[in-house]
Coordinates of C-alpha atoms and ligand atoms in Angstrom, one line a residue:
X1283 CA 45.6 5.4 -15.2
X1284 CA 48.7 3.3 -13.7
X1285 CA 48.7 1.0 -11.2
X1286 CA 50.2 3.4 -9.1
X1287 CA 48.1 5.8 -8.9
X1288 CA 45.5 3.3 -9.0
X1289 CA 46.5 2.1 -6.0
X1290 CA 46.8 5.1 -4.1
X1291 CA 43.1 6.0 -4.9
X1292 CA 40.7 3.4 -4.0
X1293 CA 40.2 4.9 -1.4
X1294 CA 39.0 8.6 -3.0
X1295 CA 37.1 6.0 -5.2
X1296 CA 35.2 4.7 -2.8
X1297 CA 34.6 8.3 -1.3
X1298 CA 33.4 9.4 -4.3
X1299 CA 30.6 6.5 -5.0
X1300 CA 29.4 6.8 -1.2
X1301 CA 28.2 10.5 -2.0
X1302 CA 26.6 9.2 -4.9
X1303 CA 25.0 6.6 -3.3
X1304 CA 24.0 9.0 -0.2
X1305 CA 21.9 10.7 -2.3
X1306 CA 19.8 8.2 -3.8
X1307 CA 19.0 6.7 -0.6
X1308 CA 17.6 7.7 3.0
X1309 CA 19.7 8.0 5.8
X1310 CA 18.9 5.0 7.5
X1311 CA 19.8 3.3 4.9
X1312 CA 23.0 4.6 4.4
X1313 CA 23.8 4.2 7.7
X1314 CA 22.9 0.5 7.5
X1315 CA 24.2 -0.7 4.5
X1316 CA 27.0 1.6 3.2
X1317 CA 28.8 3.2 6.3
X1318 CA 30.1 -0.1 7.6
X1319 CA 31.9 -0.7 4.2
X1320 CA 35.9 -0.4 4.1
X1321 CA 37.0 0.0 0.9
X1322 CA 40.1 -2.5 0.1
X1323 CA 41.9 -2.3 -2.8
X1324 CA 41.7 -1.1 -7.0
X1325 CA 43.4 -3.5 -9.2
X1326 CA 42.7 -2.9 -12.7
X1327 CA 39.3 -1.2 -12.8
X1328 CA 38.2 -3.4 -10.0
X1329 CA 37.3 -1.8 -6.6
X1330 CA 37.3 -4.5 -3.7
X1331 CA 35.1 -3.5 -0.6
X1332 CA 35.0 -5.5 2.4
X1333 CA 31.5 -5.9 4.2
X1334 CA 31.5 -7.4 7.3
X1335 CA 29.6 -10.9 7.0
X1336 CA 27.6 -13.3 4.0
X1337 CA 24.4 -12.1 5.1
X1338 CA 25.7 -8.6 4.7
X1339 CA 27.1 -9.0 1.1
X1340 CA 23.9 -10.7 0.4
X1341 CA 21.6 -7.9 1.6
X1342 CA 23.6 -5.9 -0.8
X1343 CA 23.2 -7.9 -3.8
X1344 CA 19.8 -8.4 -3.2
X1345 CA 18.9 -4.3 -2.8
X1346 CA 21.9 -2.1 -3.6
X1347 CA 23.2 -4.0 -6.8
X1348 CA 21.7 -1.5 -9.6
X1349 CA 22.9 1.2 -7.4
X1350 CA 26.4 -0.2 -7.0
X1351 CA 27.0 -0.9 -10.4
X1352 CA 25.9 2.2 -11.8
X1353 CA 27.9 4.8 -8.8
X1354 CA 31.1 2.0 -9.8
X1355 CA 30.7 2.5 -13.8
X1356 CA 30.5 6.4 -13.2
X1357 CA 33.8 6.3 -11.3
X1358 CA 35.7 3.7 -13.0
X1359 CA 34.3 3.9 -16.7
X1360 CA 32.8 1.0 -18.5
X1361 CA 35.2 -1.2 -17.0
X1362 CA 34.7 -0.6 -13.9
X1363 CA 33.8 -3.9 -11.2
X1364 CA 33.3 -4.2 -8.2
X1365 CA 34.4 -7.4 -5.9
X1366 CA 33.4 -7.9 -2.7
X1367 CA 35.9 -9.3 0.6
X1368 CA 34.0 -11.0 3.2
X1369 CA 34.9 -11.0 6.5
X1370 CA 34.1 -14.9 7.5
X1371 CA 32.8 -15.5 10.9
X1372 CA 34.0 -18.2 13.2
X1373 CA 37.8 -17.8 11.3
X1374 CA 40.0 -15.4 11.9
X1375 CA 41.7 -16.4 8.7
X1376 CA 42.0 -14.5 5.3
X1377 CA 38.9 -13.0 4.2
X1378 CA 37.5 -14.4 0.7
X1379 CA 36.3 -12.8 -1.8
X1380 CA 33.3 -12.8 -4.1
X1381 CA 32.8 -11.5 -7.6
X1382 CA 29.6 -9.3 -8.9
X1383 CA 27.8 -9.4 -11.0
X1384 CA 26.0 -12.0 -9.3
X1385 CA 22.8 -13.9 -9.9
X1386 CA 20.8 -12.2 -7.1
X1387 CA 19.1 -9.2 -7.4
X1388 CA 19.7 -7.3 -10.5
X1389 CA 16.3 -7.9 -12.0
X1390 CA 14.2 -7.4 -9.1
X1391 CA 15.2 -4.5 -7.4
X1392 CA 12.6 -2.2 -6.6
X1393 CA 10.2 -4.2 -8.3
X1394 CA 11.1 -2.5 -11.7
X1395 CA 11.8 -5.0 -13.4
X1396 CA 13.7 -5.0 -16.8
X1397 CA 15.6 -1.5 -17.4
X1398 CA 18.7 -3.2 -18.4
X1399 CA 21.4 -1.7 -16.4
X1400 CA 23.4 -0.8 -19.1
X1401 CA 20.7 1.4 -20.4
X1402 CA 23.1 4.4 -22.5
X1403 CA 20.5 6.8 -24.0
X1404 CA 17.9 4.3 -25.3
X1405 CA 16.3 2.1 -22.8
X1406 CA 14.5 -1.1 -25.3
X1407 CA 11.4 -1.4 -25.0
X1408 CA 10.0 -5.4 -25.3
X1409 CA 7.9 -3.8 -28.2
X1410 CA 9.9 -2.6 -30.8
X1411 CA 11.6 -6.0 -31.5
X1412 CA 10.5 -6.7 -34.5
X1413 CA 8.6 -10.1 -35.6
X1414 CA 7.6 -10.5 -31.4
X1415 CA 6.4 -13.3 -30.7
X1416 CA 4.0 -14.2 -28.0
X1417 CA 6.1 -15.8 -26.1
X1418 CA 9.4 -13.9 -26.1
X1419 CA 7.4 -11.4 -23.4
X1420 CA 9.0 -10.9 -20.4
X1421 CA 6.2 -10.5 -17.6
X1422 CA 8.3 -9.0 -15.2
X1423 CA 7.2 -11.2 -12.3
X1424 CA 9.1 -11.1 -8.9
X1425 CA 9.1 -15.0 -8.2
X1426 CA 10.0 -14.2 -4.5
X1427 CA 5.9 -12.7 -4.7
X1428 CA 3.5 -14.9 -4.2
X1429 CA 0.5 -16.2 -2.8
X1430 CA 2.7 -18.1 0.1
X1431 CA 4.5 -16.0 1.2
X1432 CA 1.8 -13.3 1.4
X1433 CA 0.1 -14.2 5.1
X1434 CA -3.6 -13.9 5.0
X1435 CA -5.1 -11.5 8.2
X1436 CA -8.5 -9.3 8.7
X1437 CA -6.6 -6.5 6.5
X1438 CA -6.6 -8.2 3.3
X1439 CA -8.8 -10.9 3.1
X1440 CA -11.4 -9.6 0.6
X1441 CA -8.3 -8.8 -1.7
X1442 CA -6.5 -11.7 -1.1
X1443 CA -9.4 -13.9 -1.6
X1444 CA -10.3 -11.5 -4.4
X1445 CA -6.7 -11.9 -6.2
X1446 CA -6.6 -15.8 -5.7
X1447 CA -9.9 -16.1 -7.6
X1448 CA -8.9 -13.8 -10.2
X1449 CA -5.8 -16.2 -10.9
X1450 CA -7.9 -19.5 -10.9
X1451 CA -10.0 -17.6 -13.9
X1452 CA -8.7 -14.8 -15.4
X1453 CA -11.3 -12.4 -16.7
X1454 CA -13.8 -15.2 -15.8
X1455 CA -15.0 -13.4 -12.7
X1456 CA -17.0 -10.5 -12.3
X1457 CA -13.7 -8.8 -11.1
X1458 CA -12.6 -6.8 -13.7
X1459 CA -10.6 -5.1 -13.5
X1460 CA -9.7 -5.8 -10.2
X1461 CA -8.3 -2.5 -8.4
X1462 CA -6.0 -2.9 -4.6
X1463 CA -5.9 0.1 -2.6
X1464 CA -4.2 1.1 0.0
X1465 CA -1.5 2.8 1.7
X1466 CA 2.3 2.6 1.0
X1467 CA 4.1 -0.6 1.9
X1468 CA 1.1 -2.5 2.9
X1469 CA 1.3 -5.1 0.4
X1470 CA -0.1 -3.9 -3.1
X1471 CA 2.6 -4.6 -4.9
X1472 CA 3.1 -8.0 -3.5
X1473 CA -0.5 -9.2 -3.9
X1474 CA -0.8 -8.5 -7.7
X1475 CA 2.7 -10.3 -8.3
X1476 CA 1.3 -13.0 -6.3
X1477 CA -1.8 -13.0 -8.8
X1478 CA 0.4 -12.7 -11.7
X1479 CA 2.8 -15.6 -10.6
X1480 CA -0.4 -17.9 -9.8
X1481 CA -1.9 -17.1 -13.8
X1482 CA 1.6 -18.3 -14.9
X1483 CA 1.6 -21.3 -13.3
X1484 CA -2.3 -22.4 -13.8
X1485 CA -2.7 -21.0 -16.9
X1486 CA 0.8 -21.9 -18.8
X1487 CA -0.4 -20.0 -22.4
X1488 CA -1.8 -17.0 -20.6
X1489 CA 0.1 -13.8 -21.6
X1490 CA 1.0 -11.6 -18.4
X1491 CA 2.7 -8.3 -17.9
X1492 CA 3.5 -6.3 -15.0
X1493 CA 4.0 -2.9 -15.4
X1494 CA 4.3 0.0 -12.9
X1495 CA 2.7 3.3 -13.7
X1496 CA 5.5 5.3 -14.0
X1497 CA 7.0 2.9 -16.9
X1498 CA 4.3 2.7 -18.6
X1499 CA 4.5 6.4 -19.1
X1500 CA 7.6 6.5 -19.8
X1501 CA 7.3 3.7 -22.6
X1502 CA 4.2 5.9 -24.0
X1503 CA 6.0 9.0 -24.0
X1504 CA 9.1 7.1 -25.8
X1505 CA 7.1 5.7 -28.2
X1506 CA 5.6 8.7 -29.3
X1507 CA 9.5 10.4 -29.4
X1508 CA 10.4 7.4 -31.5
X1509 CA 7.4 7.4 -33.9
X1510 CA 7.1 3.6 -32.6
X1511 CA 3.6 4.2 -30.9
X1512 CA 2.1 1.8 -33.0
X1513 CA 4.3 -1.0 -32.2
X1514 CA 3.3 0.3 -28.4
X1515 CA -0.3 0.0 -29.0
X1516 CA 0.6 -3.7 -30.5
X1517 CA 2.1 -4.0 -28.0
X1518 CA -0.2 -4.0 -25.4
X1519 CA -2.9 -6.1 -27.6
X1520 CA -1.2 -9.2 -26.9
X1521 CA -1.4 -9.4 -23.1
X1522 CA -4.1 -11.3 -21.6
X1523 CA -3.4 -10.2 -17.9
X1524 CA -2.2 -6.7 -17.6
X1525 CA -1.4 -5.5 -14.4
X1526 CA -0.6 -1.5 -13.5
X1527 CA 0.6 -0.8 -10.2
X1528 CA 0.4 2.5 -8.8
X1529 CA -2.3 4.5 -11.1
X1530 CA -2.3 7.4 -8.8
X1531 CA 0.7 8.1 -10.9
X1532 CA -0.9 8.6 -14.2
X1533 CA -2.8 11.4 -11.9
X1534 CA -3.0 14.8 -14.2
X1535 CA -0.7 13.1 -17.1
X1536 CA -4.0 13.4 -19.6
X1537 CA -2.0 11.6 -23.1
X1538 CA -0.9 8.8 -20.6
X1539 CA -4.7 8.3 -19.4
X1540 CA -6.3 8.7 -22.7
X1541 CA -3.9 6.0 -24.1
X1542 CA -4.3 3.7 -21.2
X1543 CA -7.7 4.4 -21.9
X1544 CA -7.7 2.9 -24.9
X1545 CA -6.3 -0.3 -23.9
X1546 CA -8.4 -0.6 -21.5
X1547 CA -11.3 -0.8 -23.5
X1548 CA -9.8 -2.8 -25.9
X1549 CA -8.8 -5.4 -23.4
X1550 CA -11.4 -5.7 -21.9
X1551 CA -13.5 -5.8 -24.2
X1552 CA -11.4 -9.3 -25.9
X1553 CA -11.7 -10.7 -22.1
X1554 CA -8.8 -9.8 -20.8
X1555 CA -8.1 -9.0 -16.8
X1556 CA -7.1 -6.3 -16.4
X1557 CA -5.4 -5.6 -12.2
X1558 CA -4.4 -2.3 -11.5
X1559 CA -3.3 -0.8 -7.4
X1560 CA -3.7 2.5 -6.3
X1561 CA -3.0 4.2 -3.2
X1562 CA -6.1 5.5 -2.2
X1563 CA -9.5 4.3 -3.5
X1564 CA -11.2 5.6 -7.0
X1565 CA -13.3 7.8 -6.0
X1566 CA -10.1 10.0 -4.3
X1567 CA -7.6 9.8 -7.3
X1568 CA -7.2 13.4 -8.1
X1569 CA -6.4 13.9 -12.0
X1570 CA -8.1 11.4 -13.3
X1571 CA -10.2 11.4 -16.8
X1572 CA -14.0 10.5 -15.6
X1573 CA -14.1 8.2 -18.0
X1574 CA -11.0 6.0 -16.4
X1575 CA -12.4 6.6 -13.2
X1576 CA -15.5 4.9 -13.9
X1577 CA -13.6 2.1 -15.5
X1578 CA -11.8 1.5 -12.4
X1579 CA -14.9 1.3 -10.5
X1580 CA -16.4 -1.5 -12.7
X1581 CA -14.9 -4.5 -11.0
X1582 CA -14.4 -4.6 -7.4
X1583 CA -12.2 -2.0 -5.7
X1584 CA -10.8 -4.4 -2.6
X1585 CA -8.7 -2.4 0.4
X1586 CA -5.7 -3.1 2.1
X1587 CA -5.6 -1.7 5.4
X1588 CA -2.9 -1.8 8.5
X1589 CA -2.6 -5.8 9.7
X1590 CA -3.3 -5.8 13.1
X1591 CA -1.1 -7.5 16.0
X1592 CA -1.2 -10.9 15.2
X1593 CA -1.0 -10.9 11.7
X1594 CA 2.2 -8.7 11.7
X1595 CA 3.9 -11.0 14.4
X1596 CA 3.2 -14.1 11.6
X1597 CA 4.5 -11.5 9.1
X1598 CA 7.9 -11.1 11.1
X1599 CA 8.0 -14.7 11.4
X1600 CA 8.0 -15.8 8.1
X1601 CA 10.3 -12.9 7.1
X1602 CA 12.5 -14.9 9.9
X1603 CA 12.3 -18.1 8.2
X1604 CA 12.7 -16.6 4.6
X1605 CA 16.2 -15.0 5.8
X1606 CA 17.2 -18.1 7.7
X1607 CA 16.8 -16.7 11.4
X1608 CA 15.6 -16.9 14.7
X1609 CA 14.5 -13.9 16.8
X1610 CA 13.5 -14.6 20.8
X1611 CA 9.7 -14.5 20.8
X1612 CA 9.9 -11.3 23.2
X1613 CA 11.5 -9.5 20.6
X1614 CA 9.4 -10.3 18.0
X1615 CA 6.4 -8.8 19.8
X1616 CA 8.2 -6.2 20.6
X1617 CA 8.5 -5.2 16.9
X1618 CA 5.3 -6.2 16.0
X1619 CA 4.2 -3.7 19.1
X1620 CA 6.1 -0.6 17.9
X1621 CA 6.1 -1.1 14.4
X1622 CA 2.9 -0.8 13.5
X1623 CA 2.6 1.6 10.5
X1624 CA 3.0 -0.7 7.4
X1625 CA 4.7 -3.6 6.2
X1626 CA 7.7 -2.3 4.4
X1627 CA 9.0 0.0 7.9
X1628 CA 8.1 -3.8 9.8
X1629 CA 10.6 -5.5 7.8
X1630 CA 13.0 -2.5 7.3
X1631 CA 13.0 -3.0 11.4
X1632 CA 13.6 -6.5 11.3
X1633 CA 16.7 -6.4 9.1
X1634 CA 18.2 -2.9 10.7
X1635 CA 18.0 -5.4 13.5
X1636 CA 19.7 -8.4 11.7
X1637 CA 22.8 -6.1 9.9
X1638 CA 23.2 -4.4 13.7
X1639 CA 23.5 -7.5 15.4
X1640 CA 25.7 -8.8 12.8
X1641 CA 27.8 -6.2 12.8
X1642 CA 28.3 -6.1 16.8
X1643 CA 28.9 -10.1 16.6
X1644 CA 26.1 -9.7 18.8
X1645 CA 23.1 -11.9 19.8
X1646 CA 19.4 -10.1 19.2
X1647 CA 17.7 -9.1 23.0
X1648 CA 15.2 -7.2 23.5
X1649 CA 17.9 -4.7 24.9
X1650 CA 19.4 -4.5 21.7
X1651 CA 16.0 -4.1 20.0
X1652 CA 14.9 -1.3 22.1
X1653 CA 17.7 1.0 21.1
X1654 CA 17.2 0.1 17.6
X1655 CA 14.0 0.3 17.3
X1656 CA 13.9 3.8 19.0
X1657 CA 16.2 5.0 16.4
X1658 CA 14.2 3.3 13.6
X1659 CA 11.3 4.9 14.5
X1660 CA 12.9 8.3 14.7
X1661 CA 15.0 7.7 11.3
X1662 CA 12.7 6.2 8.9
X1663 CA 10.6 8.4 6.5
X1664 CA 7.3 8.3 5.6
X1665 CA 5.7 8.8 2.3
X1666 CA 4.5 12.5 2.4
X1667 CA 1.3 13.8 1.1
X1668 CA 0.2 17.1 -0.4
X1669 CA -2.7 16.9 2.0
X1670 CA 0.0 16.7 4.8
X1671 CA 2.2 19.5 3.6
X1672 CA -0.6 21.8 3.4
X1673 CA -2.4 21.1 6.8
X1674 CA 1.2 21.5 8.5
X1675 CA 1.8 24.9 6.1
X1676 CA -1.6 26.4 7.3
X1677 CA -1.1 25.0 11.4
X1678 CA 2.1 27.2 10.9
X1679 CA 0.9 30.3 9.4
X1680 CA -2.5 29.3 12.0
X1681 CA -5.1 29.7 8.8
X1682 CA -7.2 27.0 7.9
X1683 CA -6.4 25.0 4.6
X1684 CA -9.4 25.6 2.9
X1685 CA -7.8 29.1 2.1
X1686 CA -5.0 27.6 0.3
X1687 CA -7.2 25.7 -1.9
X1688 CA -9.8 29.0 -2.6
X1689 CA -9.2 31.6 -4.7
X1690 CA -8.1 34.2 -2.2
X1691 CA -5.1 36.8 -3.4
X1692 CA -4.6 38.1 0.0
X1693 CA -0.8 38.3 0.7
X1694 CA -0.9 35.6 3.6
X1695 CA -2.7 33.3 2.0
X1696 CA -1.0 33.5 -1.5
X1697 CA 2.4 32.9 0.7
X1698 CA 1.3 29.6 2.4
X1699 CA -0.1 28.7 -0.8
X1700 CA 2.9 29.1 -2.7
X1701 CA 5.3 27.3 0.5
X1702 CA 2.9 24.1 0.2
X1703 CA 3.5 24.1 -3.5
X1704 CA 7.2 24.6 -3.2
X1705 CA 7.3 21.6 -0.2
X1706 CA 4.7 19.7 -2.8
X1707 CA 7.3 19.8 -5.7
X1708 CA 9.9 19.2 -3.8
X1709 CA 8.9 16.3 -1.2
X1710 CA 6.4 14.0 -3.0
X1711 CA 6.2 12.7 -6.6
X1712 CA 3.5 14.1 -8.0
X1713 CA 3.0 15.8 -11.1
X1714 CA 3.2 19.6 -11.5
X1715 CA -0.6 19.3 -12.5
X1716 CA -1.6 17.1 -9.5
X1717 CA -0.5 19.8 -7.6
X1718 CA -2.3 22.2 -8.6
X1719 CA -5.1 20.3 -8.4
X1720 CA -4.5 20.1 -4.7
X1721 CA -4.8 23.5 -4.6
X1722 CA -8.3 24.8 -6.1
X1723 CA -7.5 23.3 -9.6
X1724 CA -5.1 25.4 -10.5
X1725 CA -2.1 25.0 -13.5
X1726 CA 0.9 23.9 -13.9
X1727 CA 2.3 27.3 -14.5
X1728 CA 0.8 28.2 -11.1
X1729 CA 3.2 25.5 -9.2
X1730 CA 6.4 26.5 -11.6
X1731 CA 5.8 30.5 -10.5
X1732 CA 4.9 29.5 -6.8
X1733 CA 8.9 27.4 -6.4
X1734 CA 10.5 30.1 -8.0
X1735 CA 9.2 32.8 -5.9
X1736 CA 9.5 30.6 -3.1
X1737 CA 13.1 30.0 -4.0
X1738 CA 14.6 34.0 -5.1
X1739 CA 12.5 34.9 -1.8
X1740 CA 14.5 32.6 0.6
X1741 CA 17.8 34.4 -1.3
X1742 CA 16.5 37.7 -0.4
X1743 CA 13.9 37.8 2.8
X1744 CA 16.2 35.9 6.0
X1745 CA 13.0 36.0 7.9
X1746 CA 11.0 33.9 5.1
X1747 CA 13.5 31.9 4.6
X1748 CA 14.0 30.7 8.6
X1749 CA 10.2 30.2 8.3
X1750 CA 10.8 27.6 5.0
X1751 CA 13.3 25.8 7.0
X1752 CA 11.3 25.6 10.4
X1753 CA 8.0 24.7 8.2
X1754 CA 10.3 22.1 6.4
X1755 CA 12.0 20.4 9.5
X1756 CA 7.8 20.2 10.8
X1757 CA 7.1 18.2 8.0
X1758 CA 9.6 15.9 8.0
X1759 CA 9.7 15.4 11.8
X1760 CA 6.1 14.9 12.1
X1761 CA 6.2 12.4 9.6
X1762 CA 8.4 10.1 11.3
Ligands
ADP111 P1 3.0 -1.6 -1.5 O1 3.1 -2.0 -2.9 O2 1.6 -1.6 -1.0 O3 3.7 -0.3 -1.1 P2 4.6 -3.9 -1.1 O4 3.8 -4.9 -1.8 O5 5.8 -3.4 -1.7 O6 3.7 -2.7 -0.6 O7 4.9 -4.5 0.3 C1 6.0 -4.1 1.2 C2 6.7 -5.2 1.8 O8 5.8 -5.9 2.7 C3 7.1 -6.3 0.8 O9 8.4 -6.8 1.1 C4 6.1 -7.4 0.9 O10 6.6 -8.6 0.6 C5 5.7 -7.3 2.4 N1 4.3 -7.7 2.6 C6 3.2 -6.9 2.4 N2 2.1 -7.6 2.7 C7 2.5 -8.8 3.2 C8 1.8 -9.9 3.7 N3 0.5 -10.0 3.8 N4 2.6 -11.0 4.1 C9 3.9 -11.0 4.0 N5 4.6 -9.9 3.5 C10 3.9 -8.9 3.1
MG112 MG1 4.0 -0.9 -4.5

């Protein structure tokens, strides 16, 4: 490319990585962090965008950094980099610019943790480097998780106090493993790093990995591809803490559980800890091997539930003091008072809050937070479950839901049946098996059959297909 032309495109460029990006992240999100950027200049295969203060840029860096770098290296090849301009506050002046990479963010984004960014067609697994030694292993620990920053309240005491006595002795207490439970964004993922991060530090030669259920799949099923499944099953004898988050995801994936399985057993049985979350408690994971079941019931299953009041205004508060900020009182009880779904939507709240009054040069009121929060509320998305899709399929069609689930042919029925499929596939994250054991136990070919029929009907039927959309726009309003 020359200059020239260079020049002239930065800002197609930029154009081009904002749809990318728009479709990896929701709306409100977008809206936040990416509309307010003006793209500046391209100068040899680097793309200079301007955000509009530090805390800004830093927010960025912090969350959007994998993202970045990937849409950038898509559009500008290998090369490619990305520099940020700064507009400075209090000085009119030149902006000043700052370069990525950076040493924020990158590693922790989205908890998961070590997929090198530069990942090609092989992502490296820890355990095929030959001669590994014990301690080359990465544990994948977010530092920013731990036991202080996690405020105690009535909604997870027993795990909290659970998870700190599982760090002073690992596998020394009769809480093993130890399973969390609970819903999205209230604080799973955060407790068991905090336990993690405490092992390290009491117990210096203790091995620990974090792992989230999804990777762990994906390292099995890799393995297996590469004939390296040995070196995986080594692998996973030298840890001494092991800590899965999210096992609802190894729901109807049957090699994944009988593996895990396996180490399990074999950990346990050397006295190791094993910590594992789930979203919902044992005895309602759909999917899951018997045998795994009962293993996740032999320690103590601890809850964490919705933090009442106080404990989300001490939540806000320290989120305050970790960002550097001061919010007026009023308006911190006034988003402790409307926010009170989960953790995650309290703090997405907060900092929608931050970047607005940034962005306006702006002091926070509670005027200011009342129109934001009203549009927070109505723009943030909530995790959607099968369970959901189906009861709002069935309100529609005005059946009841146990019909979906039975074994009924009649055509009504078979149509609801196959709409909460196709909204089950296409909305949540489970598995093609889960899903059909959402619906009476039935395969995977079931679910494949029920989207496409679902989908050449919608080409052909108008009517069915206004009744998809209006079904679909009920779900995701009513979710909000
Ligand atoms: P989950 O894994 O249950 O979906 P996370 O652990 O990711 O939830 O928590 C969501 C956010 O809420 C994280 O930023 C976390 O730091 C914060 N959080 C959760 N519980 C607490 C708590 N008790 N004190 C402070 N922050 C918390
Ligand atoms: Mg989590």
């Amino acid at each position: 490319m020359t200059t020239q032309g260079t020049e002239k495109n930065h800002a197609a460029i930029w154009q081009n990585c904002l749809k990318l990006i728009q479709d990896n992240l929701p709306a409100q999100s977008f809206k936040t962090w990416f509309e307010p950027i003006v793209p500046v200049k391209l100068e040899s295969n680097v793309l200079t965008i301007q955000v509009p203060s530090q805390f800004f840029y830093e927010w960025l860096e912090e969350h959007y950094v994998t993202l970045l770098r990937k849409t950038i290296k898509q559009e500008l090849g290998k090369e490619g980099r990305l520099e940020y301009s700064i507009i400075v506050e209090n000085n009119n002046s030149k902006p000043y610019t700052i370069n990525l990479p950076t040493a924020h963010g990158q590693k922790y984004e989205n908890n998961e943790v070590n997929i090198p960014f530069n990942v090609g067609t092989t992502i490296k697994n820890p355990f095929v480097i030959p001669g590994i030694k014990k301690y080359n292993i990465e544990s994948n620990l977010n530092p920013i998780y731990v036991f202080d920053s996690f405020i105690e309240g009535e909604s997870n005491r027993l795990a909290r106090t659970a998870g700190v006595n599982v760090a002073a002795k690992p596998a020394g207490t009769a809480f093993n493993p130890l399973m969390i439970f609970g819903g999205v964004g209230l604080g799973k993922t955060h407790l068991v790093h905090a336990i993690g991060n405490q092992i390290k530090q009491l117990h210096k030669n203790k091995i620990v990995l974090y792992v989230s259920s999804d990777k762990f799949t994906n390292q099995f099923v890799d393995s297996m591809r590469n004939e390296k499944f040995n070196d995986f099953m080594n692998f996973y004898q030298y840890i001494d803490v092991l800590i899965l988050d999210d096992v609802q995801f190894l729901s109807g994936r049957e090699k994944t559980q009988e593996i895990f399985f396996q180490i399990f057993n074999a950990l346990h049985q050397s006295g190791k800890q094993l910590i594992l979350t789930s979203d919902r408690a044992p005895k309602d994971l759909k999917g899951m091997d018997e045998r795994l079941l009962s293993r996740f019931k032999w320690g103590l299953s601890a809850e964490l539930t919705t933090p009442d009041f106080e404990t989300r205004i001490e939540i806000l508060k320290q989120k305050m003091y970790q960002e550097g900020v001061q919010l007026p009182q009023e308006v911190v009880e006034f988003v402790a008072h409307n926010i009170n779904t989960n953790i995650r939507e309290l703090e997405g709240a907060m900092i929608s809050l931050l970047a607005q009054a940034s962005l306006n040069r702006r002091q926070i009121d509670l005027d200011l937070a009342k129109q934001m929060i009203k549009n927070f509320v109505k723009n943030s998305s909530r995790e959607i479950s099968i369970d959901y899709i189906q009861k709002v399929v069935c309100d529609y069609y005005k059946i009841s839901v146990e019909l979906v689930k039975s074994k009924t042919r009649k055509r009504e029925i078979v149509q609801a049946r196959q709409i909460s499929m196709f909204f089950a596939k296409d909305l949540t994250k489970s598995s093609l098996k889960t899903i059909g054991m959402f619906f009476g136990g039935r395969d995977h070919s079931t679910v494949i059959h029920a989207c496409q029929t679902v989908n050449d009907l919608m080409e052909t039927d108008k009517q069915f297909k206004n009744d998809v959309v209006e079904i679909g726009k009920k779900i995701k309003i009513n979710t909000v």
